Short mmCIF file of C-alpha atoms in Angstrom, two decimals:
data_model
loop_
_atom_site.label_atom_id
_atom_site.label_comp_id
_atom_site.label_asym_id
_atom_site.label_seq_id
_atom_site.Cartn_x
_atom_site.Cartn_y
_atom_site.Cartn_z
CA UNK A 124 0.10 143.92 -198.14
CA UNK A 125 -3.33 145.29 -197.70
CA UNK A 126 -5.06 142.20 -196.54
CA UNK A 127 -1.74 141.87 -193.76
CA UNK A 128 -2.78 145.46 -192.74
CA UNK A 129 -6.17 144.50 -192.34
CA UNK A 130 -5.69 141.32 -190.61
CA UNK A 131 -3.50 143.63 -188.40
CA UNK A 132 -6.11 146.41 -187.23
CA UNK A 133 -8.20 143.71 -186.46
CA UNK A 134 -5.81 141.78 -184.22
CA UNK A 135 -5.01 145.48 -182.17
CA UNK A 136 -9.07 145.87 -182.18
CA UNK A 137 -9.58 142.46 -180.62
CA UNK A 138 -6.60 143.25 -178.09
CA UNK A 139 -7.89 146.45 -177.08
CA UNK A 140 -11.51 144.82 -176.68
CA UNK A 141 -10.25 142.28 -174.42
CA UNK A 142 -8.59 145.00 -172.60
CA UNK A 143 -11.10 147.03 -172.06
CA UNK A 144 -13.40 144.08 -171.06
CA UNK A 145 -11.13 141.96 -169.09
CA UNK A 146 -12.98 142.15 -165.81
CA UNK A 147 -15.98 140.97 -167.13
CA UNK A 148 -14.82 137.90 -168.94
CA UNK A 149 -11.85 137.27 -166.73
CA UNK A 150 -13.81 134.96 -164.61
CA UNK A 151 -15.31 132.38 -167.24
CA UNK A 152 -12.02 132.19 -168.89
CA UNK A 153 -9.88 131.73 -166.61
CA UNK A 154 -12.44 129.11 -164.53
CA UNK A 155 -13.34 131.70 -162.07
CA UNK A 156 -10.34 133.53 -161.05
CA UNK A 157 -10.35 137.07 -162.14
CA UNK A 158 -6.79 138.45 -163.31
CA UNK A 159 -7.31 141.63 -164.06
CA UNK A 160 -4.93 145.34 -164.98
CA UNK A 161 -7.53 147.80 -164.17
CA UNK A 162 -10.36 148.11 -161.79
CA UNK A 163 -12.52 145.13 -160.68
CA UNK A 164 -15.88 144.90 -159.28
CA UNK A 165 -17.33 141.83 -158.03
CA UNK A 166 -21.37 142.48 -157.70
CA UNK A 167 -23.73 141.43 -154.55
CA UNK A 168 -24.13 137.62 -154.47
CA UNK A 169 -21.30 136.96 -157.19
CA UNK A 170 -19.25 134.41 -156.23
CA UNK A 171 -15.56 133.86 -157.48
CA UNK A 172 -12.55 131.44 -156.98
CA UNK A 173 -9.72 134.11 -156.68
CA UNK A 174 -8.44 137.66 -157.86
CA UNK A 175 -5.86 139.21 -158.94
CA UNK A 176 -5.13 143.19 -159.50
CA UNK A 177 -2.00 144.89 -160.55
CA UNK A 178 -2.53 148.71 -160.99
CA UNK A 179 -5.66 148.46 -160.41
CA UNK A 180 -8.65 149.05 -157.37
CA UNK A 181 -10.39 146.09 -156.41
CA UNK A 182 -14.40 146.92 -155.10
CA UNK A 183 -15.62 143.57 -153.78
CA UNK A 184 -19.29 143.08 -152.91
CA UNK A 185 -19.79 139.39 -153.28
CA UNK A 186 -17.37 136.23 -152.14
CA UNK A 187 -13.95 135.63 -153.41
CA UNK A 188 -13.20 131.48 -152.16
CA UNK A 189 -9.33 131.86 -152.21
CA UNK A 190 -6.76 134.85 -152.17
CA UNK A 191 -7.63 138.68 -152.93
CA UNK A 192 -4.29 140.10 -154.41
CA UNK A 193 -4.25 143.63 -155.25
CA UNK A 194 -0.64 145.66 -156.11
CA UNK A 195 -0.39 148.92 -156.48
CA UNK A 196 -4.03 149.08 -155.81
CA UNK A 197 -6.67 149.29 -153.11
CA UNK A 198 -9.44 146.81 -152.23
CA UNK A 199 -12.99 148.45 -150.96
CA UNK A 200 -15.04 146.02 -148.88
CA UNK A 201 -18.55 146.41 -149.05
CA UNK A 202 -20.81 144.75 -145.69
CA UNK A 203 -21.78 142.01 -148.16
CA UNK A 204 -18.06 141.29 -149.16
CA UNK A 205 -17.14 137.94 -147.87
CA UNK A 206 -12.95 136.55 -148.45
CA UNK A 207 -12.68 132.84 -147.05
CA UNK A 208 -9.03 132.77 -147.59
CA UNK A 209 -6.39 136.12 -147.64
CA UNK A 210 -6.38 139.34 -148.51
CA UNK A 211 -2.49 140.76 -149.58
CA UNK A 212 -2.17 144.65 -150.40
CA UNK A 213 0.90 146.06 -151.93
CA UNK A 214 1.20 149.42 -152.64
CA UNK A 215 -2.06 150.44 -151.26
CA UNK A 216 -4.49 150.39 -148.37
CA UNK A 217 -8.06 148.27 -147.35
CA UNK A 218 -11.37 150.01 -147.04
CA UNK A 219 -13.90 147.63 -145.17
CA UNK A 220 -17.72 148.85 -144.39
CA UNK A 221 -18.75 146.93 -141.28
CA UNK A 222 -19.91 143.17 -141.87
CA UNK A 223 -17.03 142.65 -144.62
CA UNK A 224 -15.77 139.26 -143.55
CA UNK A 225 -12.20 138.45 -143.62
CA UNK A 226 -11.97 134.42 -142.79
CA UNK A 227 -7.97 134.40 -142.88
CA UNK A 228 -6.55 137.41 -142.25
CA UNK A 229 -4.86 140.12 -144.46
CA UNK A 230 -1.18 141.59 -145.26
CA UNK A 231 -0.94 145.19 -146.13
CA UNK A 232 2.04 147.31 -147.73
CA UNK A 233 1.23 150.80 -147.99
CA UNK A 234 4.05 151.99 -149.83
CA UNK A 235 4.44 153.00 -153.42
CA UNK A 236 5.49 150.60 -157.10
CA UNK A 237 9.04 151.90 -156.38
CA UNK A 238 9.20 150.88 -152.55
CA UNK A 239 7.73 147.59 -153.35
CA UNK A 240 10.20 146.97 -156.27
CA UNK A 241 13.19 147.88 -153.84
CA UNK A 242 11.76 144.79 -151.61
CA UNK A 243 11.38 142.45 -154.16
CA UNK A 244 14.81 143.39 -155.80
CA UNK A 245 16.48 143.14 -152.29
CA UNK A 246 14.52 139.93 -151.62
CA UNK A 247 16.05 138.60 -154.91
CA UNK A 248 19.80 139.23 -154.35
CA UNK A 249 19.43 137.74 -150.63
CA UNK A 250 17.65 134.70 -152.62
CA UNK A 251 20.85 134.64 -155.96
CA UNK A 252 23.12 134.65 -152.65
CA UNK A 253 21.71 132.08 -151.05
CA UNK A 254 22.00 130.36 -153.46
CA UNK A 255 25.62 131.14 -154.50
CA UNK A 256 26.08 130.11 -151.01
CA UNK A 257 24.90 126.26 -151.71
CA UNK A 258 26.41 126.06 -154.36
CA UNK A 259 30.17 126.99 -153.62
CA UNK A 260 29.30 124.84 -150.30
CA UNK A 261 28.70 121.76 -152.35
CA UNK A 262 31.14 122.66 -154.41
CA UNK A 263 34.02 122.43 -151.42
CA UNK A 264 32.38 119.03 -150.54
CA UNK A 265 32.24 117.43 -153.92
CA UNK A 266 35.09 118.62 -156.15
CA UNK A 267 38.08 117.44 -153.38
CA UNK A 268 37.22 113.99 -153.45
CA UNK A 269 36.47 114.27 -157.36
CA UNK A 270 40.35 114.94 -157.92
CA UNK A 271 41.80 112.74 -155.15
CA UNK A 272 39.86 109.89 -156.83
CA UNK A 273 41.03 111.12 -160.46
CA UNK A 274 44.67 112.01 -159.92
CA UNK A 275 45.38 110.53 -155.92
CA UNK A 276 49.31 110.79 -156.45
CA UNK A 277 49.25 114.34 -157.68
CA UNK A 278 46.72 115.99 -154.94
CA UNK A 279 49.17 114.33 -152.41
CA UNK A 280 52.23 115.37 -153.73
CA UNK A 281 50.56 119.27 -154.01
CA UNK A 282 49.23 118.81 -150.60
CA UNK A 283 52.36 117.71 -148.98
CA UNK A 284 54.02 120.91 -150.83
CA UNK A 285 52.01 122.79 -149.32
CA UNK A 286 52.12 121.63 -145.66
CA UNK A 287 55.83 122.13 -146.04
CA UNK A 288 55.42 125.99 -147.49
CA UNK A 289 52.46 127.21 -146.19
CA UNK A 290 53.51 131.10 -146.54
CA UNK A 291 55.87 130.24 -149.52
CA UNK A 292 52.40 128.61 -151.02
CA UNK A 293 50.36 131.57 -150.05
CA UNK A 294 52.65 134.45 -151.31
CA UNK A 295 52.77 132.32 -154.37
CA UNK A 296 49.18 131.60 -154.55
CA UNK A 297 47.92 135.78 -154.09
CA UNK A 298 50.79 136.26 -156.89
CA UNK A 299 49.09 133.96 -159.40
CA UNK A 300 45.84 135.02 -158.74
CA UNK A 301 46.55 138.87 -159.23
CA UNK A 302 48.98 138.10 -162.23
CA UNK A 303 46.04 136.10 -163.60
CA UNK A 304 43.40 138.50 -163.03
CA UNK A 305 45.30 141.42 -164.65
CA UNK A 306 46.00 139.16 -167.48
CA UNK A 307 41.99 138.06 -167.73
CA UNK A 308 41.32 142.28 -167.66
CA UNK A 309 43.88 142.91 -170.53
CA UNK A 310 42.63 140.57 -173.28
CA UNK A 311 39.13 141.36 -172.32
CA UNK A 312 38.95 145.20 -173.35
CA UNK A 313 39.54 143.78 -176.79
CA UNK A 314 37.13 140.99 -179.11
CA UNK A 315 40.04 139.31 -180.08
CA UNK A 316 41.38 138.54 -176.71
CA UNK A 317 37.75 137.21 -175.35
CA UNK A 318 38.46 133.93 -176.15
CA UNK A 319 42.13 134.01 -174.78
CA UNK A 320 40.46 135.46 -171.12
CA UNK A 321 38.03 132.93 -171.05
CA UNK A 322 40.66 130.23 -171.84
CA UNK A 323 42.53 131.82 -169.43
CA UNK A 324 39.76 131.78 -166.60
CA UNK A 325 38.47 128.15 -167.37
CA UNK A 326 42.50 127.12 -166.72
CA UNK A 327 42.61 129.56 -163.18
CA UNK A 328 39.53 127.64 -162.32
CA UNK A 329 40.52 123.95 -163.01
CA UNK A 330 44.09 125.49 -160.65
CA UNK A 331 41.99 126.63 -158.43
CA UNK A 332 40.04 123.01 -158.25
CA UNK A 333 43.11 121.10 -157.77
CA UNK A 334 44.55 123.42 -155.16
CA UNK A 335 41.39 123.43 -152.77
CA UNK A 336 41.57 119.68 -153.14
CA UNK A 337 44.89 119.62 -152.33
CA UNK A 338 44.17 121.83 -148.97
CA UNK A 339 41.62 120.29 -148.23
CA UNK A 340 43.51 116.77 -148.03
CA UNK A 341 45.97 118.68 -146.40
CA UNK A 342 43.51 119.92 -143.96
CA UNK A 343 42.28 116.42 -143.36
CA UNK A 344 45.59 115.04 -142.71
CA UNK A 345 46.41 117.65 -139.68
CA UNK A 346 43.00 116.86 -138.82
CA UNK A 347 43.75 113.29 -138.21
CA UNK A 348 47.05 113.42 -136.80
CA UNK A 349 45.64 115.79 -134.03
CA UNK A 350 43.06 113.46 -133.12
CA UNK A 351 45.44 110.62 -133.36
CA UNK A 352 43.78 108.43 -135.74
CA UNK A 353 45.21 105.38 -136.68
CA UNK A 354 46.58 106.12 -141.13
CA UNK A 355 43.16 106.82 -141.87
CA UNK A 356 42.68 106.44 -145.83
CA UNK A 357 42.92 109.32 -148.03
CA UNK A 358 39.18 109.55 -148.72
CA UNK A 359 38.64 109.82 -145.24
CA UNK A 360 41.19 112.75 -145.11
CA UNK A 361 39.55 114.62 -147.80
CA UNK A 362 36.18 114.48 -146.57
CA UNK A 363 37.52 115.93 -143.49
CA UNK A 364 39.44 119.02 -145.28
CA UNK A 365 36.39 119.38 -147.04
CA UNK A 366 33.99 119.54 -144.66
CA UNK A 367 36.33 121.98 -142.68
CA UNK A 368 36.40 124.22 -145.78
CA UNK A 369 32.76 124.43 -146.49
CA UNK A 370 32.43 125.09 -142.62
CA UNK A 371 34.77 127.97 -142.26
CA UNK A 372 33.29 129.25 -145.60
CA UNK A 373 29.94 129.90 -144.23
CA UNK A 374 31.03 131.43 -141.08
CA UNK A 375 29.53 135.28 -141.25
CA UNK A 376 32.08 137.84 -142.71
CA UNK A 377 34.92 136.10 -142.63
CA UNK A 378 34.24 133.05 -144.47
CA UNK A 379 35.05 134.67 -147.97
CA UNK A 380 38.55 135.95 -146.61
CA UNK A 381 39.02 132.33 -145.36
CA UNK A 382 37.99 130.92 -148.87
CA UNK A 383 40.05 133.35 -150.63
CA UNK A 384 43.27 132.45 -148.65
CA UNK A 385 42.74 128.94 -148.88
CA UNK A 386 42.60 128.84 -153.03
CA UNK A 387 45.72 130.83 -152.79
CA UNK A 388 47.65 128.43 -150.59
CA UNK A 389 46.16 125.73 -153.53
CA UNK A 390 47.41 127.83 -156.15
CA UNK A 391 50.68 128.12 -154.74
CA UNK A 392 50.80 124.73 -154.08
CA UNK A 393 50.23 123.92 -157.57
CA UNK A 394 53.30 126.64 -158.37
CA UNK A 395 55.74 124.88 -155.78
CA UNK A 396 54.87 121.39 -157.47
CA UNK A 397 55.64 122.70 -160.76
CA UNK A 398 58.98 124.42 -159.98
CA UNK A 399 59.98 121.46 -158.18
CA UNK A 400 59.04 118.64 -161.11
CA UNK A 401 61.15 121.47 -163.70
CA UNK A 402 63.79 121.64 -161.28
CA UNK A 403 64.23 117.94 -160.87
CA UNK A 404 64.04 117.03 -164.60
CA UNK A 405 67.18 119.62 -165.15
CA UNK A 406 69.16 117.84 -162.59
CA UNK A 407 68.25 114.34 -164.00
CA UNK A 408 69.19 116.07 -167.52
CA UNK A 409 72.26 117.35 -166.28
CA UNK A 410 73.04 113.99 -164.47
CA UNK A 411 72.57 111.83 -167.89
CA UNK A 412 74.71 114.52 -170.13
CA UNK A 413 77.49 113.81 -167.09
CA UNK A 414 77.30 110.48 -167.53
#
């Protein structure tokens, strides 16, 4: 136990010392970049590949090859001080004597830790929605022809459902998706019911997946009739619904509304195709017991 405690203060000991002398052996060790969480100086004829500050001051007197970065931080250029790429500032301000050279120009924030973390935190959720964006876009253009080329007879039977009910299909649809969603909120308040909710949600979504194929196909099929194409195949139909769908979802405030409503009509397509198949199996029951 004593020898661990030992081998312990010595670890913190060597941390601290490289802490404390991190600007002057940042440079060899990391093959002349300086990366650095306190002040850095680089002296009068020094020359180094690139450096990096975060809560820090950089004073530069010699030439930096490649980028100055400084956050939270300010960068003092002396008249020797020669950058051959950029200098980038955030959170603070640049001091340059006159001969400081510049060869690329500079970007400068002035505004505080918690100003800049507001930017990059806004800069990330317009990045995650981007993203979401691609994805639910390829999404609408992949999983449609997935299903008609999995279960052909079934998308066509929901799709032709639904082109007969479209508000029947849509009433239906916003009814199972509410019904669901209060269902999914129940079981999840308790541990227990986790399981059940996410059993529950991974069935809503595989719904969900065969009622946006089936309006897309649907889609596709009005699609070609307008344009009078001769009984184009279903494929061909699909990719057309598809491509409808992921354009109407992108289109600026509305798209998500549009998105929303067309999973219900699916969803209520699905509901009308079920009803029907129970209906029809009681009247073929009832027509055997006849018999």
């Amino acid at each position: 136990m004593i020898r661990f405690l030992n081998r312990y203060k010595l670890a913190v000991l060597f941390l601290l010392f490289l802490s404390f002398s991190v600007t002057a052996f940042a440079a060899p060790i990391t093959m002349g970049n300086i990366i650095s969480f306190s002040d850095v100086t680089v002296r009068t004829g020094e020359q180094v590949k690139s450096v990096l500050v975060v809560g820090g001051d950089a004073h530069i007197n010699g030439s930096v090859t490649d980028e100055l970065v400084v956050v939270n931080g300010n960068v003092f250029l002396s008249s020797t001080a020669d950058v051959r790429d950029r200098v980038i500032v955030l959170g603070g301000k640049i001091i340059a004597e006159n001969g400081a050279v510049i060869h690329k120009g500079f970007f400068q924030y002035g505004g505080d830790v918690f100003a800049i973390s507001s930017l990059l935190t806004a800069g990330l959720i317009v990045l995650i929605m981007w993203l979401a964006q691609f994805a639910i876009t390829a999404v609408l253009l992949l999983i449609p022809a997935a299903m008609v080329w999995l279960r052909p007879k079934l998308i066509g039977d929901i799709s032709q459902a639904i082109r007969e009910n479209k508000l029947k299909a849509v009433f239906l649809g916003i009814l199972s998706i509410l019904a669901g969603l209060t269902l999914i909120a129940i079981f999840s308040v308790s541990i227990i019911g986790l399981p059940l909710a996410f059993l529950l949600l991974l069935f809503l979504a595989v719904l969900a997946a065969v009622g946006i194929s089936a309006v897309s196909l649907s889609a596709g099929e009005s699609l070609s009739q307008y344009g009078n194409w001769q009984e184009p195949k279903k494929y061909f139909n699909v990719f057309l619904g598809s491509l409808l769908m992921a354009l109407l979802f992108n289109v600026p405030v509305i798209g998500l509304m549009l998105l929303y409503l067309a999973i219900a009509a699916g969803l209520g397509g699905v509901c009308i195709k079920l009803f029907t198949a129970k209906a029809t199996a009681n009247n073929e029951d009832k027509e055997v017991k006849s018999k």
